[in-house]
Amino acid sequence: MTRGREAVGAGGLEAFLAANGRALLRLAYVLTGTRADAEDLLQDTLVDLHRNWGRVAASQTPYAYARRALVNRHTSNRRKKSASERPIAPQAVPDPGRPDETGRVDSDLALWQRLATLPPRMRQVLVLRFYEDLDDRAIADLLGIRAASVRSTAARALAILREDDQP
């Protein structure tokens, strides 16, 4: 991955995607839980990035800009879903059958199944903290919440995951 050293020069969006597209797809996959939803989320995000490419290219960290756009799009999509939607049981998450290019995530299906049971905000906080390796301030800025909320959300989410892990 080339986080921090993104290509934005002469190649523009194509060069940026060549350098960072896989990382963005993996992030989308971890947030959504399915390859199809991840591809849809990334495609919608890329349309937004293309429209605002001048702003993206001018930013100090284009990958961070793209990551924020992806998370914002995911949050927006989640808000549009039915208010009655509830997290699913780990047993209900289908077995992917065959591993795909997101092998790092597929290698631990049990963890993914537990993560998928968390509400979206908890899942976002954990993914940004442990997968994207962001600190509390960066997560707070990205999600538009306070750093203390990030810490408490992460603590509650980890407690739920540990609870599920008990015999």
mmCIF file with all atom_site columns, C-alpha atoms in Angstrom:
data_model
loop_
_atom_site.group_PDB
_atom_site.id
_atom_site.type_symbol
_atom_site.label_atom_id
_atom_site.label_alt_id
_atom_site.label_comp_id
_atom_site.label_asym_id
_atom_site.label_entity_id
_atom_site.label_seq_id
_atom_site.pdbx_PDB_ins_code
_atom_site.Cartn_x
_atom_site.Cartn_y
_atom_site.Cartn_z
_atom_site.occupancy
_atom_site.B_iso_or_equiv
_atom_site.pdbx_formal_charge
_atom_site.auth_seq_id
_atom_site.auth_comp_id
_atom_site.auth_asym_id
_atom_site.auth_atom_id
_atom_site.pdbx_PDB_model_num
ATOM 1   C CA . MET A 1 1   ? 0.000   0.000   0.000   1.00 0.00 ? 1   MET A CA 1
ATOM 2   C CA . THR A 1 2   ? 1.151   3.497   -0.657  1.00 0.00 ? 2   THR A CA 1
ATOM 3   C CA . ARG A 1 3   ? -0.657  5.404   2.034   1.00 0.00 ? 3   ARG A CA 1
ATOM 4   C CA . GLY A 1 4   ? 1.005   8.762   2.371   1.00 0.00 ? 4   GLY A CA 1
ATOM 5   C CA . ARG A 1 5   ? 2.810   8.544   -1.012  1.00 0.00 ? 5   ARG A CA 1
ATOM 6   C CA . GLU A 1 6   ? -0.136  8.513   -3.380  1.00 0.00 ? 6   GLU A CA 1
ATOM 7   C CA . ALA A 1 7   ? 0.377   9.110   -7.066  1.00 0.00 ? 7   ALA A CA 1
ATOM 8   C CA . VAL A 1 8   ? -1.496  12.203  -8.237  1.00 0.00 ? 8   VAL A CA 1
ATOM 9   C CA . GLY A 1 9   ? 0.863   13.759  -10.737 1.00 0.00 ? 9   GLY A CA 1
ATOM 10  C CA . ALA A 1 10  ? 0.590   13.440  -14.488 1.00 0.00 ? 10  ALA A CA 1
ATOM 11  C CA . GLY A 1 11  ? -1.532  10.277  -14.417 1.00 0.00 ? 11  GLY A CA 1
ATOM 12  C CA . GLY A 1 12  ? -4.245  11.909  -12.350 1.00 0.00 ? 12  GLY A CA 1
ATOM 13  C CA . LEU A 1 13  ? -7.075  9.716   -11.162 1.00 0.00 ? 13  LEU A CA 1
ATOM 14  C CA . GLU A 1 14  ? -5.862  6.656   -13.085 1.00 0.00 ? 14  GLU A CA 1
ATOM 15  C CA . ALA A 1 15  ? -2.437  6.763   -11.412 1.00 0.00 ? 15  ALA A CA 1
ATOM 16  C CA . PHE A 1 16  ? -4.026  7.334   -8.021  1.00 0.00 ? 16  PHE A CA 1
ATOM 17  C CA . LEU A 1 17  ? -6.294  4.315   -8.508  1.00 0.00 ? 17  LEU A CA 1
ATOM 18  C CA . ALA A 1 18  ? -3.435  2.145   -9.706  1.00 0.00 ? 18  ALA A CA 1
ATOM 19  C CA . ALA A 1 19  ? -1.577  2.967   -6.502  1.00 0.00 ? 19  ALA A CA 1
ATOM 20  C CA . ASN A 1 20  ? -4.504  2.966   -4.054  1.00 0.00 ? 20  ASN A CA 1
ATOM 21  C CA . GLY A 1 21  ? -7.501  1.239   -5.624  1.00 0.00 ? 21  GLY A CA 1
ATOM 22  C CA . ARG A 1 22  ? -6.929  -2.135  -3.930  1.00 0.00 ? 22  ARG A CA 1
ATOM 23  C CA . ALA A 1 23  ? -6.544  -0.517  -0.502  1.00 0.00 ? 23  ALA A CA 1
ATOM 24  C CA . LEU A 1 24  ? -9.786  1.417   -0.995  1.00 0.00 ? 24  LEU A CA 1
ATOM 25  C CA . LEU A 1 25  ? -11.586 -1.747  -2.141  1.00 0.00 ? 25  LEU A CA 1
ATOM 26  C CA . ARG A 1 26  ? -10.348 -3.634  0.933   1.00 0.00 ? 26  ARG A CA 1
ATOM 27  C CA . LEU A 1 27  ? -11.539 -0.813  3.194   1.00 0.00 ? 27  LEU A CA 1
ATOM 28  C CA . ALA A 1 28  ? -14.936 -0.831  1.473   1.00 0.00 ? 28  ALA A CA 1
ATOM 29  C CA . TYR A 1 29  ? -15.119 -4.616  1.882   1.00 0.00 ? 29  TYR A CA 1
ATOM 30  C CA . VAL A 1 30  ? -14.371 -4.451  5.585   1.00 0.00 ? 30  VAL A CA 1
ATOM 31  C CA . LEU A 1 31  ? -17.007 -1.747  6.055   1.00 0.00 ? 31  LEU A CA 1
ATOM 32  C CA . THR A 1 32  ? -19.742 -3.455  4.044   1.00 0.00 ? 32  THR A CA 1
ATOM 33  C CA . GLY A 1 33  ? -19.038 -7.154  4.467   1.00 0.00 ? 33  GLY A CA 1
ATOM 34  C CA . THR A 1 34  ? -19.676 -8.275  0.907   1.00 0.00 ? 34  THR A CA 1
ATOM 35  C CA . ARG A 1 35  ? -17.707 -7.961  -2.286  1.00 0.00 ? 35  ARG A CA 1
ATOM 36  C CA . ALA A 1 36  ? -20.696 -6.668  -4.261  1.00 0.00 ? 36  ALA A CA 1
ATOM 37  C CA . ASP A 1 37  ? -21.553 -3.971  -1.705  1.00 0.00 ? 37  ASP A CA 1
ATOM 38  C CA . ALA A 1 38  ? -17.870 -2.998  -1.469  1.00 0.00 ? 38  ALA A CA 1
ATOM 39  C CA . GLU A 1 39  ? -17.632 -2.596  -5.239  1.00 0.00 ? 39  GLU A CA 1
ATOM 40  C CA . ASP A 1 40  ? -20.829 -0.506  -5.299  1.00 0.00 ? 40  ASP A CA 1
ATOM 41  C CA . LEU A 1 41  ? -19.585 1.679   -2.441  1.00 0.00 ? 41  LEU A CA 1
ATOM 42  C CA . LEU A 1 42  ? -16.212 2.192   -4.104  1.00 0.00 ? 42  LEU A CA 1
ATOM 43  C CA . GLN A 1 43  ? -17.797 2.946   -7.480  1.00 0.00 ? 43  GLN A CA 1
ATOM 44  C CA . ASP A 1 44  ? -20.077 5.611   -5.978  1.00 0.00 ? 44  ASP A CA 1
ATOM 45  C CA . THR A 1 45  ? -17.111 7.085   -4.120  1.00 0.00 ? 45  THR A CA 1
ATOM 46  C CA . LEU A 1 46  ? -14.982 7.152   -7.285  1.00 0.00 ? 46  LEU A CA 1
ATOM 47  C CA . VAL A 1 47  ? -17.711 9.061   -9.103  1.00 0.00 ? 47  VAL A CA 1
ATOM 48  C CA . ASP A 1 48  ? -17.591 11.675  -6.339  1.00 0.00 ? 48  ASP A CA 1
ATOM 49  C CA . LEU A 1 49  ? -13.777 11.767  -6.436  1.00 0.00 ? 49  LEU A CA 1
ATOM 50  C CA . HIS A 1 50  ? -13.793 12.186  -10.214 1.00 0.00 ? 50  HIS A CA 1
ATOM 51  C CA . ARG A 1 51  ? -16.161 15.142  -9.930  1.00 0.00 ? 51  ARG A CA 1
ATOM 52  C CA . ASN A 1 52  ? -13.886 16.779  -7.347  1.00 0.00 ? 52  ASN A CA 1
ATOM 53  C CA . TRP A 1 53  ? -10.530 15.562  -8.661  1.00 0.00 ? 53  TRP A CA 1
ATOM 54  C CA . GLY A 1 54  ? -9.013  19.043  -8.588  1.00 0.00 ? 54  GLY A CA 1
ATOM 55  C CA . ARG A 1 55  ? -9.647  19.265  -4.847  1.00 0.00 ? 55  ARG A CA 1
ATOM 56  C CA . VAL A 1 56  ? -8.422  15.700  -4.272  1.00 0.00 ? 56  VAL A CA 1
ATOM 57  C CA . ALA A 1 57  ? -5.202  16.217  -6.239  1.00 0.00 ? 57  ALA A CA 1
ATOM 58  C CA . ALA A 1 58  ? -4.528  19.514  -4.463  1.00 0.00 ? 58  ALA A CA 1
ATOM 59  C CA . SER A 1 59  ? -4.847  17.967  -1.000  1.00 0.00 ? 59  SER A CA 1
ATOM 60  C CA . GLN A 1 60  ? -1.720  17.032  0.934   1.00 0.00 ? 60  GLN A CA 1
ATOM 61  C CA . THR A 1 61  ? -2.947  13.443  1.374   1.00 0.00 ? 61  THR A CA 1
ATOM 62  C CA . PRO A 1 62  ? -5.187  12.261  -1.469  1.00 0.00 ? 62  PRO A CA 1
ATOM 63  C CA . TYR A 1 63  ? -5.557  8.779   0.072   1.00 0.00 ? 63  TYR A CA 1
ATOM 64  C CA . ALA A 1 64  ? -6.898  10.294  3.302   1.00 0.00 ? 64  ALA A CA 1
ATOM 65  C CA . TYR A 1 65  ? -9.299  12.427  1.232   1.00 0.00 ? 65  TYR A CA 1
ATOM 66  C CA . ALA A 1 66  ? -10.497 9.342   -0.644  1.00 0.00 ? 66  ALA A CA 1
ATOM 67  C CA . ARG A 1 67  ? -10.795 7.308   2.563   1.00 0.00 ? 67  ARG A CA 1
ATOM 68  C CA . ARG A 1 68  ? -12.906 10.043  4.136   1.00 0.00 ? 68  ARG A CA 1
ATOM 69  C CA . ALA A 1 69  ? -15.131 10.200  1.049   1.00 0.00 ? 69  ALA A CA 1
ATOM 70  C CA . LEU A 1 70  ? -15.573 6.412   1.180   1.00 0.00 ? 70  LEU A CA 1
ATOM 71  C CA . VAL A 1 71  ? -16.490 6.385   4.880   1.00 0.00 ? 71  VAL A CA 1
ATOM 72  C CA . ASN A 1 72  ? -18.844 9.360   4.415   1.00 0.00 ? 72  ASN A CA 1
ATOM 73  C CA . ARG A 1 73  ? -20.548 7.591   1.508   1.00 0.00 ? 73  ARG A CA 1
ATOM 74  C CA . HIS A 1 74  ? -20.881 4.428   3.622   1.00 0.00 ? 74  HIS A CA 1
ATOM 75  C CA . THR A 1 75  ? -22.415 6.423   6.477   1.00 0.00 ? 75  THR A CA 1
ATOM 76  C CA . SER A 1 76  ? -24.801 8.153   4.072   1.00 0.00 ? 76  SER A CA 1
ATOM 77  C CA . ASN A 1 77  ? -25.842 4.826   2.537   1.00 0.00 ? 77  ASN A CA 1
ATOM 78  C CA . ARG A 1 78  ? -26.444 3.354   5.996   1.00 0.00 ? 78  ARG A CA 1
ATOM 79  C CA . ARG A 1 79  ? -28.683 6.276   6.948   1.00 0.00 ? 79  ARG A CA 1
ATOM 80  C CA . LYS A 1 80  ? -30.834 5.641   3.911   1.00 0.00 ? 80  LYS A CA 1
ATOM 81  C CA . LYS A 1 81  ? -31.469 2.029   4.949   1.00 0.00 ? 81  LYS A CA 1
ATOM 82  C CA . SER A 1 82  ? -34.556 1.135   6.892   1.00 0.00 ? 82  SER A CA 1
ATOM 83  C CA . ALA A 1 83  ? -34.573 2.235   10.507  1.00 0.00 ? 83  ALA A CA 1
ATOM 84  C CA . SER A 1 84  ? -35.843 -1.214  11.424  1.00 0.00 ? 84  SER A CA 1
ATOM 85  C CA . GLU A 1 85  ? -32.713 -2.942  10.158  1.00 0.00 ? 85  GLU A CA 1
ATOM 86  C CA . ARG A 1 86  ? -30.915 -4.841  12.911  1.00 0.00 ? 86  ARG A CA 1
ATOM 87  C CA . PRO A 1 87  ? -27.474 -6.450  13.113  1.00 0.00 ? 87  PRO A CA 1
ATOM 88  C CA . ILE A 1 88  ? -27.434 -10.060 12.008  1.00 0.00 ? 88  ILE A CA 1
ATOM 89  C CA . ALA A 1 89  ? -26.378 -13.134 13.926  1.00 0.00 ? 89  ALA A CA 1
ATOM 90  C CA . PRO A 1 90  ? -22.871 -14.425 13.142  1.00 0.00 ? 90  PRO A CA 1
ATOM 91  C CA . GLN A 1 91  ? -24.310 -17.685 11.814  1.00 0.00 ? 91  GLN A CA 1
ATOM 92  C CA . ALA A 1 92  ? -26.339 -15.751 9.231   1.00 0.00 ? 92  ALA A CA 1
ATOM 93  C CA . VAL A 1 93  ? -23.250 -14.328 7.488   1.00 0.00 ? 93  VAL A CA 1
ATOM 94  C CA . PRO A 1 94  ? -22.779 -16.520 4.416   1.00 0.00 ? 94  PRO A CA 1
ATOM 95  C CA . ASP A 1 95  ? -19.581 -18.427 3.864   1.00 0.00 ? 95  ASP A CA 1
ATOM 96  C CA . PRO A 1 96  ? -17.857 -16.742 0.913   1.00 0.00 ? 96  PRO A CA 1
ATOM 97  C CA . GLY A 1 97  ? -17.063 -20.174 -0.552  1.00 0.00 ? 97  GLY A CA 1
ATOM 98  C CA . ARG A 1 98  ? -13.908 -19.148 -2.312  1.00 0.00 ? 98  ARG A CA 1
ATOM 99  C CA . PRO A 1 99  ? -11.363 -16.552 -1.232  1.00 0.00 ? 99  PRO A CA 1
ATOM 100 C CA . ASP A 1 100 ? -11.138 -13.416 -3.333  1.00 0.00 ? 100 ASP A CA 1
ATOM 101 C CA . GLU A 1 101 ? -8.561  -10.638 -3.604  1.00 0.00 ? 101 GLU A CA 1
ATOM 102 C CA . THR A 1 102 ? -9.384  -9.490  -0.078  1.00 0.00 ? 102 THR A CA 1
ATOM 103 C CA . GLY A 1 103 ? -7.604  -12.552 1.331   1.00 0.00 ? 103 GLY A CA 1
ATOM 104 C CA . ARG A 1 104 ? -6.522  -10.767 4.509   1.00 0.00 ? 104 ARG A CA 1
ATOM 105 C CA . VAL A 1 105 ? -10.157 -10.347 5.528   1.00 0.00 ? 105 VAL A CA 1
ATOM 106 C CA . ASP A 1 106 ? -11.262 -13.769 4.271   1.00 0.00 ? 106 ASP A CA 1
ATOM 107 C CA . SER A 1 107 ? -8.528  -15.486 6.278   1.00 0.00 ? 107 SER A CA 1
ATOM 108 C CA . ASP A 1 108 ? -10.406 -14.838 9.487   1.00 0.00 ? 108 ASP A CA 1
ATOM 109 C CA . LEU A 1 109 ? -14.063 -15.440 8.693   1.00 0.00 ? 109 LEU A CA 1
ATOM 110 C CA . ALA A 1 110 ? -14.959 -15.926 12.346  1.00 0.00 ? 110 ALA A CA 1
ATOM 111 C CA . LEU A 1 111 ? -13.716 -12.439 13.205  1.00 0.00 ? 111 LEU A CA 1
ATOM 112 C CA . TRP A 1 112 ? -15.606 -10.973 10.254  1.00 0.00 ? 112 TRP A CA 1
ATOM 113 C CA . GLN A 1 113 ? -18.789 -12.722 11.345  1.00 0.00 ? 113 GLN A CA 1
ATOM 114 C CA . ARG A 1 114 ? -18.505 -11.234 14.819  1.00 0.00 ? 114 ARG A CA 1
ATOM 115 C CA . LEU A 1 115 ? -17.645 -7.803  13.413  1.00 0.00 ? 115 LEU A CA 1
ATOM 116 C CA . ALA A 1 116 ? -20.694 -7.944  11.113  1.00 0.00 ? 116 ALA A CA 1
ATOM 117 C CA . THR A 1 117 ? -22.995 -8.222  14.128  1.00 0.00 ? 117 THR A CA 1
ATOM 118 C CA . LEU A 1 118 ? -21.937 -4.800  15.410  1.00 0.00 ? 118 LEU A CA 1
ATOM 119 C CA . PRO A 1 119 ? -23.936 -1.661  14.611  1.00 0.00 ? 119 PRO A CA 1
ATOM 120 C CA . PRO A 1 120 ? -22.425 0.341   11.724  1.00 0.00 ? 120 PRO A CA 1
ATOM 121 C CA . ARG A 1 121 ? -20.850 3.100   13.873  1.00 0.00 ? 121 ARG A CA 1
ATOM 122 C CA . MET A 1 122 ? -19.067 0.564   16.084  1.00 0.00 ? 122 MET A CA 1
ATOM 123 C CA . ARG A 1 123 ? -17.875 -1.317  13.020  1.00 0.00 ? 123 ARG A CA 1
ATOM 124 C CA . GLN A 1 124 ? -16.597 1.913   11.438  1.00 0.00 ? 124 GLN A CA 1
ATOM 125 C CA . VAL A 1 125 ? -14.659 2.870   14.571  1.00 0.00 ? 125 VAL A CA 1
ATOM 126 C CA . LEU A 1 126 ? -13.015 -0.552  14.877  1.00 0.00 ? 126 LEU A CA 1
ATOM 127 C CA . VAL A 1 127 ? -12.181 -0.742  11.170  1.00 0.00 ? 127 VAL A CA 1
ATOM 128 C CA . LEU A 1 128 ? -10.648 2.733   11.155  1.00 0.00 ? 128 LEU A CA 1
ATOM 129 C CA . ARG A 1 129 ? -8.696  2.053   14.351  1.00 0.00 ? 129 ARG A CA 1
ATOM 130 C CA . PHE A 1 130 ? -7.387  -1.445  13.694  1.00 0.00 ? 130 PHE A CA 1
ATOM 131 C CA . TYR A 1 131 ? -7.504  -1.822  9.921   1.00 0.00 ? 131 TYR A CA 1
ATOM 132 C CA . GLU A 1 132 ? -6.623  1.703   8.815   1.00 0.00 ? 132 GLU A CA 1
ATOM 133 C CA . ASP A 1 133 ? -4.474  2.278   11.948  1.00 0.00 ? 133 ASP A CA 1
ATOM 134 C CA . LEU A 1 134 ? -5.864  5.739   12.665  1.00 0.00 ? 134 LEU A CA 1
ATOM 135 C CA . ASP A 1 135 ? -5.663  7.390   16.062  1.00 0.00 ? 135 ASP A CA 1
ATOM 136 C CA . ASP A 1 136 ? -8.718  8.569   17.999  1.00 0.00 ? 136 ASP A CA 1
ATOM 137 C CA . ARG A 1 137 ? -8.416  12.197  16.812  1.00 0.00 ? 137 ARG A CA 1
ATOM 138 C CA . ALA A 1 138 ? -8.231  11.165  13.145  1.00 0.00 ? 138 ALA A CA 1
ATOM 139 C CA . ILE A 1 139 ? -11.218 8.837   13.528  1.00 0.00 ? 139 ILE A CA 1
ATOM 140 C CA . ALA A 1 140 ? -13.177 11.565  15.317  1.00 0.00 ? 140 ALA A CA 1
ATOM 141 C CA . ASP A 1 141 ? -12.421 14.042  12.523  1.00 0.00 ? 141 ASP A CA 1
ATOM 142 C CA . LEU A 1 142 ? -13.328 11.482  9.860   1.00 0.00 ? 142 LEU A CA 1
ATOM 143 C CA . LEU A 1 143 ? -16.657 10.541  11.465  1.00 0.00 ? 143 LEU A CA 1
ATOM 144 C CA . GLY A 1 144 ? -17.545 14.000  12.774  1.00 0.00 ? 144 GLY A CA 1
ATOM 145 C CA . ILE A 1 145 ? -17.662 12.961  16.426  1.00 0.00 ? 145 ILE A CA 1
ATOM 146 C CA . ARG A 1 146 ? -15.580 13.696  19.535  1.00 0.00 ? 146 ARG A CA 1
ATOM 147 C CA . ALA A 1 147 ? -12.432 11.715  20.346  1.00 0.00 ? 147 ALA A CA 1
ATOM 148 C CA . ALA A 1 148 ? -14.026 10.663  23.638  1.00 0.00 ? 148 ALA A CA 1
ATOM 149 C CA . SER A 1 149 ? -16.935 9.188   21.651  1.00 0.00 ? 149 SER A CA 1
ATOM 150 C CA . VAL A 1 150 ? -14.459 7.233   19.539  1.00 0.00 ? 150 VAL A CA 1
ATOM 151 C CA . ARG A 1 151 ? -12.848 5.770   22.669  1.00 0.00 ? 151 ARG A CA 1
ATOM 152 C CA . SER A 1 152 ? -16.157 4.867   24.304  1.00 0.00 ? 152 SER A CA 1
ATOM 153 C CA . THR A 1 153 ? -17.569 3.399   21.086  1.00 0.00 ? 153 THR A CA 1
ATOM 154 C CA . ALA A 1 154 ? -14.438 1.301   20.583  1.00 0.00 ? 154 ALA A CA 1
ATOM 155 C CA . ALA A 1 155 ? -14.542 0.113   24.191  1.00 0.00 ? 155 ALA A CA 1
ATOM 156 C CA . ARG A 1 156 ? -18.205 -0.911  23.904  1.00 0.00 ? 156 ARG A CA 1
ATOM 157 C CA . ALA A 1 157 ? -17.594 -2.664  20.579  1.00 0.00 ? 157 ALA A CA 1
ATOM 158 C CA . LEU A 1 158 ? -14.593 -4.575  21.920  1.00 0.00 ? 158 LEU A CA 1
ATOM 159 C CA . ALA A 1 159 ? -16.576 -5.555  25.021  1.00 0.00 ? 159 ALA A CA 1
ATOM 160 C CA . ILE A 1 160 ? -19.315 -6.969  22.780  1.00 0.00 ? 160 ILE A CA 1
ATOM 161 C CA . LEU A 1 161 ? -16.772 -8.903  20.715  1.00 0.00 ? 161 LEU A CA 1
ATOM 162 C CA . ARG A 1 162 ? -15.083 -10.246 23.860  1.00 0.00 ? 162 ARG A CA 1
ATOM 163 C CA . GLU A 1 163 ? -18.467 -11.204 25.282  1.00 0.00 ? 163 GLU A CA 1
ATOM 164 C CA . ASP A 1 164 ? -19.192 -13.223 22.138  1.00 0.00 ? 164 ASP A CA 1
ATOM 165 C CA . ASP A 1 165 ? -15.776 -14.862 22.467  1.00 0.00 ? 165 ASP A CA 1
ATOM 166 C CA . GLN A 1 166 ? -16.442 -16.217 25.986  1.00 0.00 ? 166 GLN A CA 1
ATOM 167 C CA . PRO A 1 167 ? -17.138 -19.984 26.269  1.00 0.00 ? 167 PRO A CA 1
#
